[in-house]
Amino acid sequence: MGRILLNLVEFLSEQMSHYNLTSKEHYLNAYQDSMEHPEKFWEEIAEENFVWRKKWENIVDWDFTKPEIKWFEGAKLNITENCIDRHLETKGDKTAILFEPNNPEDEAEHITYTQLSERVNKFANVLKDHGIKKGDRVCIYVPMIPELAISVLACARIGAVHSVVFAGFSATALATRINDCDCKMVITADGSYRGAKTIDLKGIVDEALKSCPITTDVLVVKRINSEVEMTEGRDKWVQPLLDSASPICPIEIIDAEDPLFILYTSGSTGSPKGMVHTTAGYMVYSAYTFKNIFQYQENDVYWCTADIGWITGHSYIVYGPLANGATSVMFEGVPSYPDCGRFWEIVEKHKVNQFYTAPTAIRALAKESDEFVNKYDLSSLKTLGSVGEPINEEAWNWYNEKIGKENCPIVDTWWQTETGGILISALPGITKCIPTFATLPFPGVQPALMDEDGKEITENNTNGRLCIKFPWPSMARTIWGNHTRYKETYFTAFANNYFTGDGAFRDENGNYRITGRVDDVIIVSGHNLGTAPIEDAINEHPLVAESAIVGFPHDIKGNALYGYITLKAGNYEADELKAEINALIAEKVGPIAKLNKIQFTNGLPKTRSGKIMRRILRKIACNESDQLGDISTLLNPECVEEVIEGAL
Ligand code: WT7
């Protein structure tokens, strides 16, 4: 009887708490409360589920015209106290990070909360010993090994601002990011494993640092035991330093709006944008969304296959899961090594309950024989997730039938580096999942569709440009060193709104389907690529006069890149030149940005003001040259025919 009563009380209090959404009605109630009383709504979530060293004076202060956004101002906290320390008493022996190495023959590593605490504290002390203080920027260029998560948390513990750079970026891309935010230190590894290959990370760092005068210290994790050059006075192996460091490092007390990290994302023009995320709002929102969008239960094993070099890994491998005391799998390898069954082997081996990946991976694996899937027991799976780009129906169906056995809801989560956390998604088992739709906004999120004149479209069953009308706690606060660009990129196109850069369709029930970018950003294999930096790289080739990049549909990558390139006069061999151009792109931007198709042109269609008409080039690349619309206002309409004739 007592037990039943206890369960009932637990049940009722769960129903009351908006932190743990358990039914459709509960979601609708929470959503309505979050619209009518946003401050009360977020205060309750923050108050009841996190550890604060001092409470806030204000829940939210915002002005999208400046723009200025502040959440929980006046509060003091440390995010690592929330992600680690507070779990030690009750969950010290629970696995926090479950590391699955590249080579399936090597043993997985279960890092408990107690061990994580010790390793993060030691690492934090090593940072301090090297003069890193609150507010200093530290670049982390480390592959998917435990030290990546540990160094991220070590920075957060002492209030240093981490800037993780995906360890697949080139030396030039790395140098740009180190210099943009003046990183004093770089943390890296001798090299990394990627399937059957190894990558010489330290060599890339050495190359990058030739143009980074600010960086005085490099800490190197030993991973592949390769021979690397160590620069005297600058480079140190980190393990001996960790061995002698104290396992106790008191937290630095951080203000709610102090920066937690910078993460770079491509823009449609110019250099990458260093999105700045601050501490309290980011913590509250990443934790709250994690709990509900994956419906994480105490003993679940959760796996997100992203790299911590992207926002998905920051929010949904590290901070969101750990703030909830979850077990988060971290996988070093690739889905195709040693064969295309690797993901499913890992699901079986660790009895993964929630699996979160990208459509590009799903499409690649769906092309392989079902044998790779059927060999494994996937019955532990409860929820599947998708992120990074629109998921096409075919891939959705395969994921649903072959992986979920039609028994696991698929959450198609829409968000961005800038948003810090998921804004639109179904809640598994609670709200309806609809193929190709991200579906409904999370509590606190107010989407709006705008027409081309900047007016809000209030009807349903329409397409529009996707904006968000009200701030949410984890939105990026600025672009590092360039607040004007932040304002221009996100708050200028539609007055008093955050503009996402995406187009969307809303159905009669208010479900959103993301239709893709409406700017010059192209998503290739889930990676966000701006056209401008790629064109800049191409234009550096001495034979190139000008170039334009567009995306076109690709079976596996979602989009692939098509380059139109006009050459200067001269002698060249076409295939050789194409290879040179792609090598240049790989060096300046990274191998992900290589062009799938290159068409040499005599000229590119332009507006009268001289702007290249990418809209027309996009149609041609997509085999839709019969739908070009009116081209009579072009400066040089005659070149269009020629481009169509030469199309690949
Ligand atoms: C862009 C943001 C946020 C994590 C990874 C990407 C596209 C993201 C979805 C989705 C359709 C999606 C959008 C967005 N996108 N998720 N579920 N359905 N499109 O972060 O690199 O900042 O890219 O990715 O176009 O604007 P990102």
PDB file of N, CA, C and O and ligand atoms in Angstrom, residues 265 310-312 356 386-391 412-419 424 438 500-502 514-517 523 526-528, ligand 1:
ATOM      1  N   THR A 265      31.210  28.116 -37.296  1.00  0.00           N
ATOM      2  CA  THR A 265      30.321  27.573 -38.305  1.00  0.00           C
ATOM      3  C   THR A 265      30.490  28.402 -39.569  1.00  0.00           C
ATOM      4  O   THR A 265      30.860  29.574 -39.499  1.00  0.00           O
ATOM      5  N   TRP A 310      31.583  19.126 -33.518  1.00  0.00           N
ATOM      6  CA  TRP A 310      30.388  19.847 -33.971  1.00  0.00           C
ATOM      7  C   TRP A 310      29.503  20.132 -32.779  1.00  0.00           C
ATOM      8  O   TRP A 310      29.634  19.516 -31.721  1.00  0.00           O
ATOM      9  N   ILE A 311      28.518  21.010 -32.990  1.00  0.00           N
ATOM     10  CA  ILE A 311      27.624  21.383 -31.871  1.00  0.00           C
ATOM     11  C   ILE A 311      26.855  20.162 -31.358  1.00  0.00           C
ATOM     12  O   ILE A 311      26.593  20.040 -30.161  1.00  0.00           O
ATOM     13  N   THR A 312      26.528  19.233 -32.248  1.00  0.00           N
ATOM     14  CA  THR A 312      25.767  18.057 -31.801  1.00  0.00           C
ATOM     15  C   THR A 312      26.522  17.322 -30.703  1.00  0.00           C
ATOM     16  O   THR A 312      25.938  16.879 -29.714  1.00  0.00           O
ATOM     17  N   TYR A 356      21.411   8.198 -32.031  1.00  0.00           N
ATOM     18  CA  TYR A 356      21.210   9.511 -32.672  1.00  0.00           C
ATOM     19  C   TYR A 356      22.270   9.680 -33.750  1.00  0.00           C
ATOM     20  O   TYR A 356      23.463   9.656 -33.453  1.00  0.00           O
ATOM     21  N   SER A 386      17.612  11.690 -35.677  1.00  0.00           N
ATOM     22  CA  SER A 386      18.247  12.135 -36.912  1.00  0.00           C
ATOM     23  C   SER A 386      18.539  13.622 -36.787  1.00  0.00           C
ATOM     24  O   SER A 386      17.747  14.367 -36.208  1.00  0.00           O
ATOM     25  N   VAL A 387      19.660  14.056 -37.335  1.00  0.00           N
ATOM     26  CA  VAL A 387      20.027  15.472 -37.245  1.00  0.00           C
ATOM     27  C   VAL A 387      20.977  15.887 -38.352  1.00  0.00           C
ATOM     28  O   VAL A 387      21.765  15.075 -38.835  1.00  0.00           O
ATOM     29  N   GLY A 388      20.910  17.134 -38.738  1.00  0.00           N
ATOM     30  CA  GLY A 388      21.936  17.718 -39.594  1.00  0.00           C
ATOM     31  C   GLY A 388      21.439  18.173 -40.942  1.00  0.00           C
ATOM     32  O   GLY A 388      22.014  19.073 -41.545  1.00  0.00           O
ATOM     33  N   GLU A 389      20.402  17.558 -41.441  1.00  0.00           N
ATOM     34  CA  GLU A 389      19.862  17.915 -42.748  1.00  0.00           C
ATOM     35  C   GLU A 389      18.502  17.234 -42.860  1.00  0.00           C
ATOM     36  O   GLU A 389      18.185  16.346 -42.062  1.00  0.00           O
ATOM     37  N   PRO A 390      17.724  17.621 -43.852  1.00  0.00           N
ATOM     38  CA  PRO A 390      16.430  16.957 -43.994  1.00  0.00           C
ATOM     39  C   PRO A 390      16.646  15.463 -44.256  1.00  0.00           C
ATOM     40  O   PRO A 390      17.569  15.092 -44.976  1.00  0.00           O
ATOM     41  N   ILE A 391      15.829  14.626 -43.642  1.00  0.00           N
ATOM     42  CA  ILE A 391      15.938  13.190 -43.917  1.00  0.00           C
ATOM     43  C   ILE A 391      14.871  12.836 -44.952  1.00  0.00           C
ATOM     44  O   ILE A 391      13.687  13.106 -44.741  1.00  0.00           O
ATOM     45  N   ASP A 412      13.210  13.504 -35.581  1.00  0.00           N
ATOM     46  CA  ASP A 412      13.956  14.264 -36.581  1.00  0.00           C
ATOM     47  C   ASP A 412      14.168  15.635 -35.950  1.00  0.00           C
ATOM     48  O   ASP A 412      13.243  16.435 -35.858  1.00  0.00           O
ATOM     49  N   THR A 413      15.374  15.877 -35.462  1.00  0.00           N
ATOM     50  CA  THR A 413      15.621  17.049 -34.619  1.00  0.00           C
ATOM     51  C   THR A 413      16.210  18.180 -35.442  1.00  0.00           C
ATOM     52  O   THR A 413      17.288  18.048 -36.008  1.00  0.00           O
ATOM     53  N   TRP A 414      15.512  19.292 -35.490  1.00  0.00           N
ATOM     54  CA  TRP A 414      16.031  20.442 -36.241  1.00  0.00           C
ATOM     55  C   TRP A 414      16.645  21.461 -35.292  1.00  0.00           C
ATOM     56  O   TRP A 414      16.018  21.857 -34.306  1.00  0.00           O
ATOM     57  N   TRP A 415      17.862  21.863 -35.602  1.00  0.00           N
ATOM     58  CA  TRP A 415      18.519  22.938 -34.850  1.00  0.00           C
ATOM     59  C   TRP A 415      19.783  23.345 -35.572  1.00  0.00           C
ATOM     60  O   TRP A 415      20.019  22.916 -36.696  1.00  0.00           O
ATOM     61  N   GLN A 416      20.599  24.183 -34.948  1.00  0.00           N
ATOM     62  CA  GLN A 416      21.778  24.754 -35.594  1.00  0.00           C
ATOM     63  C   GLN A 416      22.883  24.995 -34.570  1.00  0.00           C
ATOM     64  O   GLN A 416      22.598  25.077 -33.371  1.00  0.00           O
ATOM     65  N   THR A 417      24.105  25.181 -35.060  1.00  0.00           N
ATOM     66  CA  THR A 417      25.208  25.559 -34.177  1.00  0.00           C
ATOM     67  C   THR A 417      24.785  26.784 -33.349  1.00  0.00           C
ATOM     68  O   THR A 417      25.056  26.878 -32.152  1.00  0.00           O
ATOM     69  N   GLU A 418      24.106  27.697 -33.997  1.00  0.00           N
ATOM     70  CA  GLU A 418      23.709  28.959 -33.367  1.00  0.00           C
ATOM     71  C   GLU A 418      22.653  28.765 -32.289  1.00  0.00           C
ATOM     72  O   GLU A 418      22.536  29.583 -31.377  1.00  0.00           O
ATOM     73  N   THR A 419      21.838  27.725 -32.412  1.00  0.00           N
ATOM     74  CA  THR A 419      20.723  27.585 -31.465  1.00  0.00           C
ATOM     75  C   THR A 419      21.133  26.828 -30.199  1.00  0.00           C
ATOM     76  O   THR A 419      20.384  26.821 -29.230  1.00  0.00           O
ATOM     77  N   ILE A 424      13.159  22.182 -32.786  1.00  0.00           N
ATOM     78  CA  ILE A 424      11.941  21.550 -33.303  1.00  0.00           C
ATOM     79  C   ILE A 424      12.174  20.047 -33.388  1.00  0.00           C
ATOM     80  O   ILE A 424      13.144  19.594 -34.003  1.00  0.00           O
ATOM     81  N   ALA A 438      10.226  17.661 -38.994  1.00  0.00           N
ATOM     82  CA  ALA A 438      10.807  17.795 -37.644  1.00  0.00           C
ATOM     83  C   ALA A 438       9.669  17.899 -36.624  1.00  0.00           C
ATOM     84  O   ALA A 438       9.858  17.683 -35.437  1.00  0.00           O
ATOM     85  N   THR A 500      16.755  32.029 -39.299  1.00  0.00           N
ATOM     86  CA  THR A 500      17.537  30.796 -39.249  1.00  0.00           C
ATOM     87  C   THR A 500      18.340  30.527 -40.520  1.00  0.00           C
ATOM     88  O   THR A 500      19.263  29.727 -40.500  1.00  0.00           O
ATOM     89  N   GLY A 501      17.930  31.140 -41.642  1.00  0.00           N
ATOM     90  CA  GLY A 501      18.576  30.804 -42.925  1.00  0.00           C
ATOM     91  C   GLY A 501      17.921  29.619 -43.613  1.00  0.00           C
ATOM     92  O   GLY A 501      18.283  29.266 -44.725  1.00  0.00           O
ATOM     93  N   ASP A 502      16.931  29.001 -42.944  1.00  0.00           N
ATOM     94  CA  ASP A 502      16.238  27.838 -43.522  1.00  0.00           C
ATOM     95  C   ASP A 502      14.851  28.215 -44.025  1.00  0.00           C
ATOM     96  O   ASP A 502      14.223  29.140 -43.517  1.00  0.00           O
ATOM     97  N   ILE A 514      11.384  21.043 -42.559  1.00  0.00           N
ATOM     98  CA  ILE A 514      12.459  21.938 -42.994  1.00  0.00           C
ATOM     99  C   ILE A 514      12.755  21.624 -44.455  1.00  0.00           C
ATOM    100  O   ILE A 514      13.006  20.465 -44.801  1.00  0.00           O
ATOM    101  N   THR A 515      12.719  22.646 -45.312  1.00  0.00           N
ATOM    102  CA  THR A 515      12.912  22.374 -46.739  1.00  0.00           C
ATOM    103  C   THR A 515      14.334  22.626 -47.208  1.00  0.00           C
ATOM    104  O   THR A 515      14.693  22.242 -48.308  1.00  0.00           O
ATOM    105  N   GLY A 516      15.155  23.260 -46.390  1.00  0.00           N
ATOM    106  CA  GLY A 516      16.561  23.467 -46.767  1.00  0.00           C
ATOM    107  C   GLY A 516      16.976  24.923 -46.646  1.00  0.00           C
ATOM    108  O   GLY A 516      16.156  25.786 -46.327  1.00  0.00           O
ATOM    109  N   ARG A 517      18.255  25.169 -46.901  1.00  0.00           N
ATOM    110  CA  ARG A 517      18.792  26.524 -46.746  1.00  0.00           C
ATOM    111  C   ARG A 517      18.231  27.452 -47.826  1.00  0.00           C
ATOM    112  O   ARG A 517      18.026  27.031 -48.964  1.00  0.00           O
ATOM    113  N   ILE A 523      24.637  22.129 -47.381  1.00  0.00           N
ATOM    114  CA  ILE A 523      24.894  21.088 -46.388  1.00  0.00           C
ATOM    115  C   ILE A 523      25.311  19.810 -47.116  1.00  0.00           C
ATOM    116  O   ILE A 523      24.520  19.204 -47.823  1.00  0.00           O
ATOM    117  N   GLY A 526      25.799  16.450 -44.105  1.00  0.00           N
ATOM    118  CA  GLY A 526      25.498  17.009 -42.793  1.00  0.00           C
ATOM    119  C   GLY A 526      26.460  18.103 -42.362  1.00  0.00           C
ATOM    120  O   GLY A 526      26.305  18.675 -41.300  1.00  0.00           O
ATOM    121  N   HIS A 527      27.466  18.421 -43.175  1.00  0.00           N
ATOM    122  CA  HIS A 527      28.391  19.492 -42.815  1.00  0.00           C
ATOM    123  C   HIS A 527      27.997  20.764 -43.533  1.00  0.00           C
ATOM    124  O   HIS A 527      27.734  20.783 -44.724  1.00  0.00           O
ATOM    125  N   ASN A 528      28.024  21.817 -42.739  1.00  0.00           N
ATOM    126  CA  ASN A 528      27.581  23.115 -43.177  1.00  0.00           C
ATOM    127  C   ASN A 528      28.717  23.829 -43.910  1.00  0.00           C
ATOM    128  O   ASN A 528      29.719  24.167 -43.308  1.00  0.00           O
TER     129      ASN A 528
HETATM  130  C1  WT7 B   1      21.640  23.585 -40.483  1.00  0.00           C
HETATM  131  C2  WT7 B   1      22.493  23.861 -39.284  1.00  0.00           C
HETATM  132  C3  WT7 B   1      22.461  21.174 -35.393  1.00  0.00           C
HETATM  133  C4  WT7 B   1      23.271  20.085 -35.605  1.00  0.00           C
HETATM  134  C5  WT7 B   1      23.939  19.826 -36.892  1.00  0.00           C
HETATM  135  C6  WT7 B   1      23.983  20.891 -37.917  1.00  0.00           C
HETATM  136  C7  WT7 B   1      20.247  21.873 -41.246  1.00  0.00           C
HETATM  137  C8  WT7 B   1      19.925  20.550 -39.127  1.00  0.00           C
HETATM  138  C9  WT7 B   1      18.103  19.460 -39.565  1.00  0.00           C
HETATM  139  C10 WT7 B   1      16.931  18.648 -39.649  1.00  0.00           C
HETATM  140  C11 WT7 B   1      16.518  19.552 -41.764  1.00  0.00           C
HETATM  141  C12 WT7 B   1      18.406  20.286 -40.677  1.00  0.00           C
HETATM  142  C13 WT7 B   1      19.528  23.202 -41.354  1.00  0.00           C
HETATM  143  C14 WT7 B   1      20.235  24.067 -40.343  1.00  0.00           C
HETATM  144  N1  WT7 B   1      19.546  20.943 -40.359  1.00  0.00           N
HETATM  145  N2  WT7 B   1      19.065  19.648 -38.644  1.00  0.00           N
HETATM  146  N3  WT7 B   1      16.579  17.813 -38.655  1.00  0.00           N
HETATM  147  N4  WT7 B   1      16.174  18.732 -40.766  1.00  0.00           N
HETATM  148  N5  WT7 B   1      17.618  20.336 -41.762  1.00  0.00           N
HETATM  149  O1  WT7 B   1      24.350  22.131 -37.413  1.00  0.00           O
HETATM  150  O2  WT7 B   1      26.112  22.783 -39.013  1.00  0.00           O
HETATM  151  O3  WT7 B   1      24.924  24.515 -37.624  1.00  0.00           O
HETATM  152  O4  WT7 B   1      23.770  23.343 -39.522  1.00  0.00           O
HETATM  153  O5  WT7 B   1      21.526  22.180 -40.684  1.00  0.00           O
HETATM  154  O6  WT7 B   1      19.688  23.701 -42.649  1.00  0.00           O
HETATM  155  O7  WT7 B   1      20.115  25.439 -40.587  1.00  0.00           O
HETATM  156  P1  WT7 B   1      24.874  23.242 -38.365  1.00  0.00           P
END
